[in-house]
Short mmCIF file of C-alpha atoms and ligand atoms in Angstrom, two decimals:
data_model
loop_
_atom_site.label_atom_id
_atom_site.label_comp_id
_atom_site.label_asym_id
_atom_site.label_seq_id
_atom_site.Cartn_x
_atom_site.Cartn_y
_atom_site.Cartn_z
CA MET A 268 110.49 106.70 85.05
CA LYS A 269 108.05 104.47 83.23
CA GLY A 270 105.70 102.25 85.15
CA VAL A 271 103.94 98.99 84.57
CA LEU A 272 100.28 98.84 85.56
CA ALA A 273 99.46 95.25 86.46
CA LEU A 274 96.72 93.04 87.84
CA THR A 275 97.66 89.82 89.61
CA GLY A 276 95.09 87.17 90.47
CA VAL A 277 92.20 89.61 90.42
CA TYR A 278 88.70 88.37 91.21
CA LYS A 279 85.64 90.58 91.25
CA GLU A 280 82.19 89.59 92.42
CA TYR A 281 79.00 91.62 92.47
CA ASN A 282 76.44 90.26 94.93
CA LEU A 283 78.34 86.95 95.05
CA ARG A 284 78.14 86.62 91.27
CA PRO A 285 81.64 86.41 89.76
CA VAL A 286 82.37 88.90 86.97
CA LEU A 287 86.16 88.56 86.76
CA GLU A 288 88.12 85.46 87.75
CA ASP A 289 91.85 85.14 88.22
CA VAL A 290 92.81 88.00 85.92
CA HIS A 291 96.53 88.49 85.27
CA LEU A 292 97.41 91.47 83.13
CA ARG A 293 100.54 93.57 82.57
CA LEU A 294 100.39 96.82 80.62
CA GLU A 295 103.95 97.32 79.45
CA PRO A 296 105.15 100.92 78.95
CA GLY A 297 104.37 102.19 75.46
CA GLN A 298 102.14 99.25 74.64
CA ARG A 299 98.77 99.73 72.96
CA VAL A 300 96.26 97.16 74.18
CA ALA A 301 92.70 96.62 72.98
CA LEU A 302 90.00 94.78 74.91
CA SER A 303 86.86 93.65 73.12
CA ALA A 304 84.18 91.43 74.63
CA PRO A 305 80.39 91.20 74.62
CA ASN A 306 78.16 93.52 76.67
CA GLY A 307 78.16 92.74 80.36
CA SER A 308 81.31 90.63 80.25
CA GLY A 309 83.16 92.89 82.69
CA LYS A 310 85.17 95.31 80.55
CA SER A 311 84.12 98.40 82.48
CA THR A 312 84.59 96.53 85.73
CA LEU A 313 88.15 95.67 84.68
CA ILE A 314 88.98 99.24 83.71
CA GLN A 315 87.57 100.61 86.99
CA ILE A 316 89.74 98.19 88.92
CA LEU A 317 92.80 99.25 86.89
CA ALA A 318 91.94 102.89 87.65
CA GLY A 319 91.66 102.24 91.40
CA LEU A 320 87.99 103.23 91.39
CA SER A 321 86.76 99.80 92.38
CA ARG A 322 88.41 97.38 94.75
CA PRO A 323 88.85 93.79 93.56
CA THR A 324 87.26 91.12 95.74
CA ARG A 325 90.66 89.40 95.73
CA GLY A 326 93.99 90.09 94.06
CA ALA A 327 96.13 93.17 93.61
CA VAL A 328 96.49 96.19 91.36
CA THR A 329 100.06 97.43 91.20
CA TRP A 330 102.02 100.25 89.64
CA SER A 331 105.65 99.23 89.09
CA GLY A 332 105.28 96.47 91.64
CA ARG A 333 103.82 98.63 94.40
CA PRO A 334 100.14 98.94 95.36
CA LEU A 335 98.30 101.61 93.42
CA ASP A 336 98.43 104.59 95.82
CA ALA A 337 97.73 108.29 95.55
CA ALA A 338 101.09 109.05 93.89
CA ALA A 339 100.57 106.30 91.31
CA ARG A 340 97.09 107.58 90.46
CA ARG A 341 98.74 110.73 89.11
CA CYS A 342 100.15 108.64 86.25
CA LEU A 343 96.74 107.46 85.07
CA GLY A 344 94.35 109.21 82.69
CA VAL A 345 90.90 107.69 82.74
CA LEU A 346 87.97 108.11 80.35
CA LEU A 347 84.94 106.04 81.30
CA GLN A 348 81.44 105.66 79.89
CA GLN A 349 80.38 108.36 82.38
CA PRO A 350 82.20 111.69 81.87
CA MET A 351 83.08 112.16 85.59
CA LEU A 352 82.26 115.88 85.58
CA TYR A 353 80.09 118.14 87.72
CA GLY A 354 76.88 119.21 86.00
CA ASP A 355 76.44 122.39 88.03
CA LEU A 356 79.91 123.74 87.27
CA THR A 357 80.85 125.31 83.95
CA GLY A 358 83.30 123.57 81.64
CA ARG A 359 86.04 125.93 82.73
CA GLU A 360 85.32 125.50 86.45
CA ASN A 361 85.43 121.73 86.05
CA LEU A 362 88.89 121.88 84.49
CA VAL A 363 90.19 124.40 87.02
CA PHE A 364 88.89 122.17 89.80
CA PHE A 365 90.63 119.06 88.47
CA ALA A 366 93.83 120.95 87.68
CA ARG A 367 93.95 122.05 91.34
CA LEU A 368 93.29 118.54 92.61
CA TYR A 369 96.28 117.41 90.56
CA ARG A 370 98.24 120.30 92.11
CA LEU A 371 99.10 121.74 88.69
CA ALA A 372 100.55 125.22 88.47
CA GLU A 373 98.49 128.03 86.90
CA ALA A 374 95.27 126.06 86.89
CA ARG A 375 93.24 128.80 85.18
CA GLN A 376 95.57 129.31 82.22
CA LEU A 377 95.91 125.55 81.86
CA ALA A 378 92.12 125.15 81.84
CA ASP A 379 91.76 127.82 79.17
CA ARG A 380 94.43 126.21 77.04
CA TRP A 381 92.72 122.83 77.23
CA LEU A 382 89.31 124.29 76.51
CA ALA A 383 90.69 125.81 73.32
CA GLU A 384 92.48 122.58 72.54
CA VAL A 385 89.28 120.47 72.63
CA GLY A 386 87.29 123.19 70.87
CA LEU A 387 85.10 124.22 73.79
CA ASP A 388 86.27 127.81 74.26
CA ASP A 389 82.84 129.09 73.19
CA SER A 390 81.10 126.99 75.83
CA ALA A 391 83.63 127.55 78.61
CA GLN A 392 81.14 129.52 80.71
CA VAL A 393 78.23 127.15 80.14
CA ARG A 394 77.26 124.63 82.79
CA VAL A 395 78.18 121.07 81.87
CA ARG A 396 74.54 120.06 82.47
CA GLU A 397 73.73 121.96 79.27
CA TYR A 398 76.47 120.30 77.20
CA SER A 399 75.63 117.72 74.54
CA LYS A 400 77.02 114.20 74.89
CA GLY A 401 79.88 114.89 72.50
CA MET A 402 80.77 118.14 74.30
CA LYS A 403 80.85 116.35 77.65
CA GLN A 404 83.08 113.71 76.12
CA ARG A 405 85.46 116.39 74.79
CA LEU A 406 85.64 118.01 78.19
CA ALA A 407 86.21 114.60 79.76
CA LEU A 408 89.10 114.10 77.32
CA ALA A 409 90.64 117.38 78.47
CA ARG A 410 90.13 116.32 82.10
CA CYS A 411 91.87 113.01 81.52
CA LEU A 412 94.89 114.45 79.63
CA LEU A 413 95.33 117.66 81.62
CA HIS A 414 97.88 116.32 84.11
CA GLY A 415 100.05 114.51 81.55
CA PRO A 416 99.36 110.86 82.42
CA ARG A 417 101.57 107.98 81.28
CA VAL A 418 98.78 105.43 80.96
CA LEU A 419 95.41 106.08 79.36
CA LEU A 420 92.51 103.83 80.30
CA LEU A 421 89.72 104.34 77.78
CA ASP A 422 86.28 102.77 78.01
CA GLU A 423 84.59 103.08 74.59
CA PRO A 424 85.87 106.65 74.15
CA PHE A 425 84.35 107.13 70.68
CA ASP A 426 80.83 106.39 71.82
CA GLY A 427 78.44 109.08 70.56
CA LEU A 428 81.08 111.17 68.79
CA ASP A 429 80.63 112.61 65.29
CA THR A 430 83.20 111.92 62.57
CA ALA A 431 85.25 115.06 63.18
CA SER A 432 85.37 114.57 66.97
CA ARG A 433 86.23 110.95 66.49
CA ALA A 434 89.14 111.79 64.20
CA TYR A 435 90.32 114.34 66.75
CA PHE A 436 90.20 111.79 69.59
CA GLU A 437 92.04 109.21 67.48
CA GLY A 438 94.71 111.76 66.63
CA ARG A 439 95.15 112.58 70.32
CA PHE A 440 95.51 108.94 71.29
CA ASP A 441 97.96 108.27 68.46
CA ALA A 442 100.11 111.22 69.51
CA PHE A 443 99.98 109.97 73.09
CA ALA A 444 101.12 106.48 72.05
CA LYS A 445 103.89 107.91 69.80
CA ALA A 446 105.19 109.89 72.77
CA GLY A 447 105.62 106.59 74.62
CA GLY A 448 102.36 106.44 76.53
CA THR A 449 100.56 103.21 77.37
CA LEU A 450 97.09 102.84 75.90
CA PHE A 451 94.36 100.51 77.12
CA LEU A 452 91.30 100.73 74.91
CA VAL A 453 87.95 99.03 75.40
CA THR A 454 86.14 98.89 72.08
CA HIS A 455 83.39 97.01 70.28
CA HIS A 456 84.86 97.68 66.83
CA PRO A 457 87.21 94.99 65.46
CA GLU A 458 88.95 97.46 63.12
CA GLU A 459 89.92 99.69 66.07
CA ALA A 460 91.17 96.69 68.00
CA ARG A 461 93.29 95.52 65.06
CA GLN A 462 95.25 98.78 65.04
CA MET A 463 96.57 98.06 68.54
CA ASP A 464 99.68 96.03 69.44
CA ARG A 465 97.81 93.49 71.48
CA GLN A 466 94.19 92.27 71.44
CA LEU A 467 92.50 90.88 74.52
CA THR A 468 89.07 89.50 75.26
CA ILE A 469 87.18 88.27 78.31
CA ARG A 470 85.75 84.77 78.30
CA PHE A 471 84.01 83.33 81.37
CA GLY A 472 85.51 86.05 83.50
CA ARG A 473 89.08 85.39 82.37
CA VAL A 474 91.16 87.74 80.26
CA ARG A 475 92.93 86.11 77.33
CA GLU A 476 94.65 87.04 74.09
CA SER A 477 92.40 86.88 71.06
CA MET B 191 99.81 122.49 97.14
CA ASN B 192 99.17 120.90 100.50
CA SER B 193 96.21 119.06 101.98
CA VAL B 194 94.59 122.24 103.27
CA GLN B 195 94.49 123.70 99.77
CA VAL B 196 93.09 120.47 98.36
CA PHE B 197 90.44 120.55 101.08
CA TRP B 198 89.41 124.10 100.16
CA THR B 199 89.41 123.23 96.47
CA LEU B 200 86.91 120.48 97.22
CA VAL B 201 84.76 122.74 99.40
CA TRP B 202 84.93 125.48 96.75
CA LYS B 203 83.58 123.00 94.18
CA ASP B 204 80.48 122.30 96.30
CA LEU B 205 79.80 125.93 97.12
CA ARG B 206 80.33 127.03 93.54
CA ALA B 207 78.00 124.29 92.30
CA GLU B 208 75.44 125.50 94.84
CA MET B 209 75.66 129.05 93.51
CA ARG B 210 75.31 127.82 89.94
CA GLY B 211 72.00 126.14 90.66
CA GLY B 212 72.58 123.44 93.25
CA ARG B 213 69.55 124.74 95.17
CA PHE B 214 70.59 122.94 98.34
CA VAL B 215 69.72 125.93 100.54
CA VAL B 216 66.59 126.87 98.62
CA SER B 217 65.08 123.39 98.69
CA CYS B 218 66.00 123.02 102.36
CA LEU B 219 64.31 126.30 103.19
CA SER B 220 61.17 125.81 101.16
CA PHE B 221 60.62 122.30 102.48
CA GLY B 222 61.35 123.37 106.05
CA VAL B 223 59.05 126.38 105.89
CA LEU B 224 56.24 124.16 104.64
CA MET B 225 56.79 121.83 107.57
CA VAL B 226 56.77 124.69 110.05
CA LEU B 227 53.57 126.05 108.51
CA ILE B 228 51.84 122.68 108.68
CA VAL B 229 52.89 122.19 112.29
CA GLY B 230 51.73 125.73 113.05
CA MET B 231 48.31 125.04 111.55
CA ALA B 232 48.02 121.70 113.33
CA LEU B 233 48.74 123.35 116.66
CA ASN B 234 46.33 126.11 115.77
CA ALA B 235 49.02 128.68 116.51
CA ALA B 236 49.00 127.75 120.18
CA PRO B 237 49.82 130.91 122.11
CA HIS B 238 52.29 129.21 124.41
CA LEU B 239 54.00 126.18 122.95
CA PRO B 240 55.79 124.37 125.82
CA ALA B 241 59.58 124.59 125.49
CA SER B 242 59.84 120.78 125.35
CA TRP B 243 57.51 120.68 122.34
CA ALA B 244 59.26 123.54 120.64
CA SER B 245 62.67 121.89 120.88
CA GLY B 246 61.30 118.55 119.67
CA LEU B 247 59.55 120.16 116.71
CA LEU B 248 62.58 122.25 115.85
CA TRP B 249 64.82 119.18 115.59
CA MET B 250 62.20 117.28 113.64
CA VAL B 251 62.19 120.06 111.06
CA LEU B 252 66.00 120.29 111.04
CA PHE B 253 66.34 116.53 110.69
CA PHE B 254 64.05 116.25 107.69
CA THR B 255 65.52 119.23 105.90
CA THR B 256 69.06 117.96 106.49
CA ALA B 257 68.16 114.46 105.29
CA LEU B 258 66.49 115.88 102.20
CA ALA B 259 69.37 118.18 101.40
CA MET B 260 71.98 115.47 101.89
CA THR B 261 70.12 113.13 99.56
CA ARG B 262 69.96 115.85 96.96
CA HIS B 263 73.61 116.71 97.36
CA ASP B 264 74.45 113.04 96.96
CA ALA B 265 72.40 112.76 93.78
CA LYS B 266 74.42 115.67 92.35
CA GLU B 267 77.66 113.86 93.12
CA GLN B 268 76.42 110.73 91.38
CA GLU B 269 75.15 112.52 88.29
CA PHE B 270 77.64 112.28 85.40
CA GLY B 271 79.88 110.21 87.70
CA GLY B 272 81.35 113.40 89.19
CA TRP B 273 82.40 111.76 92.46
CA MET B 274 84.88 109.54 90.63
CA GLY B 275 86.88 112.56 89.47
CA PRO B 276 88.34 113.43 92.89
CA TRP B 277 88.65 109.71 93.53
CA LEU B 278 91.12 109.45 90.63
CA ALA B 279 93.19 112.41 91.76
CA PRO B 280 96.46 111.93 93.68
CA ILE B 281 94.99 113.12 96.98
CA ASP B 282 94.22 111.57 100.33
CA ARG B 283 90.71 110.25 99.81
CA SER B 284 89.56 111.03 103.33
CA LEU B 285 89.84 114.72 102.39
CA VAL B 286 86.96 114.16 99.99
CA PHE B 287 84.80 113.12 102.91
CA TYR B 288 85.78 116.01 105.18
CA ALA B 289 85.31 118.57 102.42
CA ARG B 290 81.91 117.21 101.55
CA TRP B 291 80.90 117.25 105.20
CA CYS B 292 82.13 120.79 105.65
CA ALA B 293 80.29 122.06 102.56
CA ALA B 294 77.09 120.25 103.51
CA TRP B 295 77.26 121.62 107.05
CA PHE B 296 77.77 125.14 105.82
CA MET B 297 74.76 124.92 103.53
CA VAL B 298 72.60 123.29 106.21
CA LEU B 299 73.64 126.09 108.60
CA VAL B 300 72.68 128.81 106.14
CA ALA B 301 69.29 127.18 105.61
CA SER B 302 68.89 126.63 109.37
CA VAL B 303 69.33 130.29 110.18
CA GLY B 304 66.37 131.17 107.97
CA LEU B 305 64.33 128.23 109.14
CA ILE B 306 64.87 128.85 112.82
CA ALA B 307 63.95 132.51 112.49
CA LEU B 308 60.69 131.54 110.77
CA PHE B 309 60.12 128.79 113.31
CA PHE B 310 60.22 131.27 116.17
CA ILE B 311 58.01 133.76 114.36
CA ILE B 312 55.38 131.40 112.97
CA LEU B 313 55.06 129.21 116.04
CA ASN B 314 55.29 132.15 118.40
CA VAL B 315 58.03 130.55 120.50
CA PRO B 316 59.73 132.88 122.99
CA PHE B 317 63.28 133.87 122.11
CA PRO B 318 65.81 131.42 123.65
CA VAL B 319 66.87 132.65 127.06
CA ALA B 320 70.32 131.08 126.88
CA PHE B 321 71.04 132.28 123.35
CA GLY B 322 74.72 131.27 123.31
CA THR B 323 73.86 127.71 124.33
CA PHE B 324 71.14 127.62 121.70
CA VAL B 325 73.54 128.65 118.93
CA ALA B 326 76.14 126.13 120.08
CA VAL B 327 73.57 123.33 120.18
CA VAL B 328 72.26 124.11 116.70
CA ALA B 329 75.79 124.33 115.30
CA ALA B 330 76.95 121.08 116.91
CA GLY B 331 73.70 119.28 116.09
CA THR B 332 73.71 120.17 112.40
CA LEU B 333 77.43 119.36 112.25
CA ALA B 334 76.82 115.88 113.67
CA LEU B 335 73.77 115.27 111.48
CA SER B 336 75.44 116.33 108.26
CA GLY B 337 78.52 114.29 109.19
CA ALA B 338 76.45 111.16 109.82
CA GLY B 339 74.59 111.77 106.55
CA THR B 340 77.83 112.16 104.57
CA LEU B 341 79.25 109.02 106.16
CA LEU B 342 76.10 107.02 105.35
CA ALA B 343 76.10 108.25 101.76
CA THR B 344 79.67 106.97 101.53
CA LEU B 345 78.87 103.63 103.12
CA ALA B 346 75.85 103.10 100.89
CA GLY B 347 78.36 103.10 98.02
CA GLN B 348 76.84 102.18 94.70
CA SER B 349 73.93 100.31 96.28
CA SER B 350 70.82 100.65 94.16
CA LEU B 351 68.93 101.59 97.33
CA ARG B 352 71.12 104.55 98.25
CA GLU B 353 68.47 107.23 97.73
CA VAL B 354 66.24 105.63 100.36
CA LEU B 355 68.95 104.02 102.44
CA VAL B 356 70.60 107.24 103.52
CA PRO B 357 67.60 109.09 105.00
CA ILE B 358 66.12 105.92 106.45
CA LEU B 359 69.32 104.80 108.18
CA LEU B 360 70.11 108.30 109.35
CA PHE B 361 67.13 108.29 111.68
CA PRO B 362 67.84 105.20 113.86
CA ILE B 363 71.52 106.08 113.96
CA SER B 364 70.74 109.56 115.23
CA ILE B 365 68.19 108.71 117.94
CA PRO B 366 70.55 109.21 120.91
CA LEU B 367 71.83 112.36 119.24
CA PHE B 368 68.26 113.61 118.95
CA LEU B 369 67.45 112.97 122.57
CA ALA B 370 70.53 114.93 123.54
CA LEU B 371 69.87 117.80 121.13
CA ILE B 372 66.24 118.10 122.18
CA ARG B 373 67.18 118.12 125.83
CA LEU B 374 69.92 120.71 125.32
CA THR B 375 67.66 122.92 123.21
CA TRP B 376 64.97 122.66 125.84
CA HIS B 377 67.52 123.82 128.38
CA ALA B 378 68.44 126.76 126.14
CA LEU B 379 64.79 127.76 125.80
CA ASP B 380 64.08 127.34 129.48
CA PRO B 381 67.19 127.32 131.71
CA ALA B 382 65.08 126.07 134.62
CA VAL B 383 65.28 122.68 132.94
CA ILE B 384 68.51 120.92 133.86
CA ALA B 385 70.48 119.28 131.03
CA GLY B 386 73.17 117.04 132.51
CA ALA B 387 76.72 116.85 131.17
CA ALA B 388 75.88 113.41 129.79
CA TRP B 389 73.84 115.04 127.00
CA VAL B 390 76.78 117.18 125.97
CA GLU B 391 78.97 114.08 126.01
CA ILE B 392 76.61 112.25 123.66
CA VAL B 393 76.82 115.05 121.10
CA GLY B 394 80.61 115.12 121.54
CA ALA B 395 80.83 111.36 121.05
CA TYR B 396 78.90 111.61 117.78
CA LEU B 397 81.25 114.27 116.52
CA VAL B 398 84.29 112.20 117.44
CA VAL B 399 82.97 109.04 115.80
CA VAL B 400 81.87 110.78 112.61
CA GLY B 401 85.09 112.79 112.54
CA VAL B 402 87.61 110.02 113.20
CA LEU B 403 86.09 106.91 111.67
CA PRO B 404 86.40 108.08 108.05
CA TRP B 405 90.00 109.11 108.59
CA LEU B 406 90.80 105.54 109.64
CA LEU B 407 88.60 103.75 107.16
CA TYR B 408 87.98 105.90 104.16
CA GLU B 409 90.24 104.10 101.70
CA LEU B 410 88.49 100.89 102.66
CA ILE B 411 84.85 101.78 102.92
CA LEU B 412 83.82 103.34 99.69
CA GLU B 413 84.89 100.55 97.41
CA VAL B 414 82.10 99.02 95.45
N1 LIG C 282 77.64 98.28 90.54
C1 LIG C 282 77.27 97.06 90.13
N2 LIG C 282 76.51 96.28 90.92
C2 LIG C 282 76.16 95.03 90.55
N3 LIG C 282 76.51 94.47 89.39
C3 LIG C 282 77.27 95.19 88.55
C4 LIG C 282 77.69 96.52 88.86
N4 LIG C 282 78.44 96.97 87.84
C5 LIG C 282 78.47 95.99 86.92
N5 LIG C 282 77.77 94.91 87.34
C6 LIG C 282 77.61 93.64 86.60
O1 LIG C 282 78.87 93.19 86.21
C7 LIG C 282 78.84 92.66 84.89
C8 LIG C 282 79.88 93.37 84.03
O2 LIG C 282 79.53 94.71 83.87
P1 LIG C 282 80.42 95.73 83.05
O3 LIG C 282 79.79 97.06 83.12
O4 LIG C 282 81.82 95.59 83.49
O5 LIG C 282 80.26 95.13 81.56
P2 LIG C 282 80.85 95.70 80.20
O6 LIG C 282 81.65 94.60 79.61
O7 LIG C 282 81.53 97.00 80.40
O8 LIG C 282 79.53 95.91 79.33
P3 LIG C 282 79.21 97.00 78.19
O9 LIG C 282 79.83 96.49 76.93
O10 LIG C 282 77.73 96.99 78.12
O11 LIG C 282 79.75 98.33 78.63
C9 LIG C 282 77.41 92.85 84.39
O12 LIG C 282 76.75 91.61 84.48
C10 LIG C 282 76.81 93.84 85.33
O13 LIG C 282 75.46 93.55 85.53
MG1 LIG C 283 81.11 98.94 79.81
#
């Protein structure tokens, strides 16, 4: 079953200052959507609302027409500007922990497979606090793909990556899209946005096609 | 995997992080020992500290160490956005609260055992007469305090003031709890002092409120 992640009439205010106003957005299955807008225009806010991490002031987030609940969260893979990892746990422990939260079978073997996949097998036993930015981002990628999501929400995922890592990430996202996954990418680079099926921007708090 | 397993996975994460350098227990202990030493010097190692003073001082030390440790624990959750990870997972979000409370309580308890032993030795306080009551009061008191701290950390959300908000709010919220804990500890140190059932009920009420409120509200309260 494929789902549609949608926002209807979403408003978001921080300290009574509106950031998003009357946002309507449907992410169709298999679609690749890019969002580019200036700094501070509310891109991260929008992605956090889509991910169910932040509650809109008004409006609804739905997955296939129903409110985004625990079961629907399983279908989302989220990569934000923060890696969402625990600094005091090793890379391997982080992945095992998240695999268990997603109730995946054989969490340890799965973690090891993903560590090898993102090229962190040498640093598996190192605490994430000691990882470089790119290493944290690679581990975050493994964390977000580990449970086989259907929608990927990516907030500037290439930030701080070297050329090789960047190519690897792009390859991963392409394969995900080819397999029918939905991609929502926040980016500041016009050439990345152009490769997507649909380009959006935020102007005065409203999301529109660009 | 059911809710119980998810709960233990969350608790395991906190305890494992502690073993890998969380230093919750160590910082609790070192700060608490310093406080006990300062109090000891101020009282000039009084040969017979009255039981009422001893119980008040004990809870003062336990309060500050708990508040400090909870703030530190919270900072660890915020670092690298770790807290959002479990928030994304397909689990009942109130479990995140209960697991965090349970882990914090366990670590506060471990630190408390060391602290209390030193407290009795350094301040030369006689061993509690009603030892069972004493243990129960310390366990229930630290449970309620760490629960209130976890709840406040949740309510403070992403407020820029959260580092100061949590310890500062914890105090006024816990005043009735303190009065009850001090009275009950006093009773444990000196059974001649009567501690009415009302004091036990206050501690019980705190536990119920901290235990039930998040279950009803957790999906609603965190949101930023
Ligand atoms: N937790 C918060 N509390 C108060 N205001 C916030 C909070 N988070 C974001 N904002 C405000 O909301 C607006 C949008 O922020 P957001 O992070 O969504 O922007 P962005 O488009 O992702 O920017 P960037 O390109 O720099 O990542 C900004 O003006 C910011 O100051
Ligand atoms: Mg942003």
